[in-house]
């Protein structure tokens, strides 16, 4: 099971999605940040997020990466419960 995080930019907001087992799940929305958008624009795998090593270079990106696992667990748990 390979999970991937995608982002869409719309109206100065970034909308984050999880692609897992061929399904697309909405994770969350946050205000636009150029650094965050550039990091996620091509999509990132879950393993790439675990290997991220540029901590403290971009605090906004750090906070976004820190909260993604929590949202992923929630949507996958809800999907399994349904």
mmCIF file of C-alpha atoms in Angstrom:
data_model
loop_
_atom_site.group_PDB
_atom_site.id
_atom_site.type_symbol
_atom_site.label_atom_id
_atom_site.label_comp_id
_atom_site.label_asym_id
_atom_site.label_seq_id
_atom_site.Cartn_x
_atom_site.Cartn_y
_atom_site.Cartn_z
ATOM 1 C CA UNK A 1 0.000 0.000 0.000
ATOM 2 C CA UNK A 2 1.691 3.162 -1.197
ATOM 3 C CA UNK A 3 0.130 6.404 -0.009
ATOM 4 C CA UNK A 4 0.666 9.663 -1.830
ATOM 5 C CA UNK A 5 -0.104 13.245 -0.811
ATOM 6 C CA UNK A 6 -1.337 15.656 -3.492
ATOM 7 C CA UNK A 7 -2.108 19.351 -3.257
ATOM 8 C CA UNK A 8 -4.390 21.576 -5.329
ATOM 9 C CA UNK A 9 -4.149 25.359 -5.290
ATOM 10 C CA UNK A 10 -7.469 27.167 -5.583
ATOM 11 C CA UNK A 11 -8.369 30.733 -4.517
ATOM 12 C CA UNK A 12 -5.155 31.260 -2.507
ATOM 13 C CA UNK A 13 -5.786 28.056 -0.540
ATOM 14 C CA UNK A 14 -3.998 24.721 -0.636
ATOM 15 C CA UNK A 15 -6.222 21.647 -0.545
ATOM 16 C CA UNK A 16 -4.474 18.436 0.533
ATOM 17 C CA UNK A 17 -5.551 14.969 -0.588
ATOM 18 C CA UNK A 18 -4.424 11.446 0.175
ATOM 19 C CA UNK A 19 -4.334 8.853 -2.596
ATOM 20 C CA UNK A 20 -4.488 5.373 -1.074
ATOM 21 C CA UNK A 21 -5.428 2.110 -2.789
ATOM 22 C CA UNK A 22 -6.775 4.005 -5.778
ATOM 23 C CA UNK A 23 -9.084 6.182 -3.659
ATOM 24 C CA UNK A 24 -8.784 9.928 -3.142
ATOM 25 C CA UNK A 25 -9.453 11.319 0.348
ATOM 26 C CA UNK A 26 -9.675 14.962 1.343
ATOM 27 C CA UNK A 27 -7.310 15.752 4.238
ATOM 28 C CA UNK A 28 -7.415 19.491 4.974
ATOM 29 C CA UNK A 29 -7.134 23.024 3.574
ATOM 30 C CA UNK A 30 -4.706 25.750 4.579
ATOM 31 C CA UNK A 31 -3.722 29.201 3.357
ATOM 32 C CA UNK A 32 -1.366 29.340 0.386
ATOM 33 C CA UNK A 33 2.354 29.262 1.108
ATOM 34 C CA UNK A 34 4.825 29.217 -1.770
ATOM 35 C CA UNK A 35 7.275 26.895 0.006
ATOM 36 C CA UNK A 36 4.596 24.365 0.944
ATOM 37 C CA UNK A 37 3.101 24.441 -2.550
ATOM 38 C CA UNK A 38 6.489 23.931 -4.216
ATOM 39 C CA UNK A 39 7.271 20.969 -1.972
ATOM 40 C CA UNK A 40 3.949 19.196 -2.637
ATOM 41 C CA UNK A 41 3.039 20.332 -6.173
ATOM 42 C CA UNK A 42 4.193 17.101 -7.845
ATOM 43 C CA UNK A 43 2.881 14.942 -5.030
ATOM 44 C CA UNK A 44 4.874 13.243 -2.283
ATOM 45 C CA UNK A 45 4.834 9.679 -1.075
ATOM 46 C CA UNK A 46 4.366 8.851 2.577
ATOM 47 C CA UNK A 47 7.932 7.523 2.716
ATOM 48 C CA UNK A 48 9.277 10.844 1.373
ATOM 49 C CA UNK A 49 7.598 12.633 4.259
ATOM 50 C CA UNK A 50 9.205 10.251 6.762
ATOM 51 C CA UNK A 51 12.619 10.934 5.196
ATOM 52 C CA UNK A 52 12.176 14.731 5.212
ATOM 53 C CA UNK A 53 15.338 16.236 6.722
ATOM 54 C CA UNK A 54 15.107 19.994 6.164
ATOM 55 C CA UNK A 55 13.522 20.728 9.545
ATOM 56 C CA UNK A 56 13.662 24.344 10.737
ATOM 57 C CA UNK A 57 14.313 25.672 7.216
ATOM 58 C CA UNK A 58 10.643 26.502 6.577
ATOM 59 C CA UNK A 59 8.424 26.524 9.707
ATOM 60 C CA UNK A 60 5.216 26.518 7.648
ATOM 61 C CA UNK A 61 6.294 23.404 5.765
ATOM 62 C CA UNK A 62 7.413 21.758 9.018
ATOM 63 C CA UNK A 63 3.969 22.267 10.593
ATOM 64 C CA UNK A 64 2.212 20.948 7.494
ATOM 65 C CA UNK A 65 4.343 17.787 7.360
ATOM 66 C CA UNK A 66 3.841 17.215 11.092
ATOM 67 C CA UNK A 67 0.047 17.246 10.852
ATOM 68 C CA UNK A 68 -0.347 15.062 7.730
ATOM 69 C CA UNK A 69 0.078 11.681 9.529
ATOM 70 C CA UNK A 70 -2.709 12.563 11.976
ATOM 71 C CA UNK A 71 -5.117 13.414 9.142
ATOM 72 C CA UNK A 72 -4.093 10.301 7.207
ATOM 73 C CA UNK A 73 -4.829 8.026 10.179
ATOM 74 C CA UNK A 74 -8.219 9.671 10.641
ATOM 75 C CA UNK A 75 -9.428 9.359 7.041
ATOM 76 C CA UNK A 76 -8.177 5.783 6.690
ATOM 77 C CA UNK A 77 -9.796 4.807 9.993
ATOM 78 C CA UNK A 78 -13.105 6.403 8.925
ATOM 79 C CA UNK A 79 -12.949 4.638 5.560
ATOM 80 C CA UNK A 80 -12.401 1.271 7.227
ATOM 81 C CA UNK A 81 -15.270 1.919 9.648
ATOM 82 C CA UNK A 82 -17.679 2.668 6.788
#
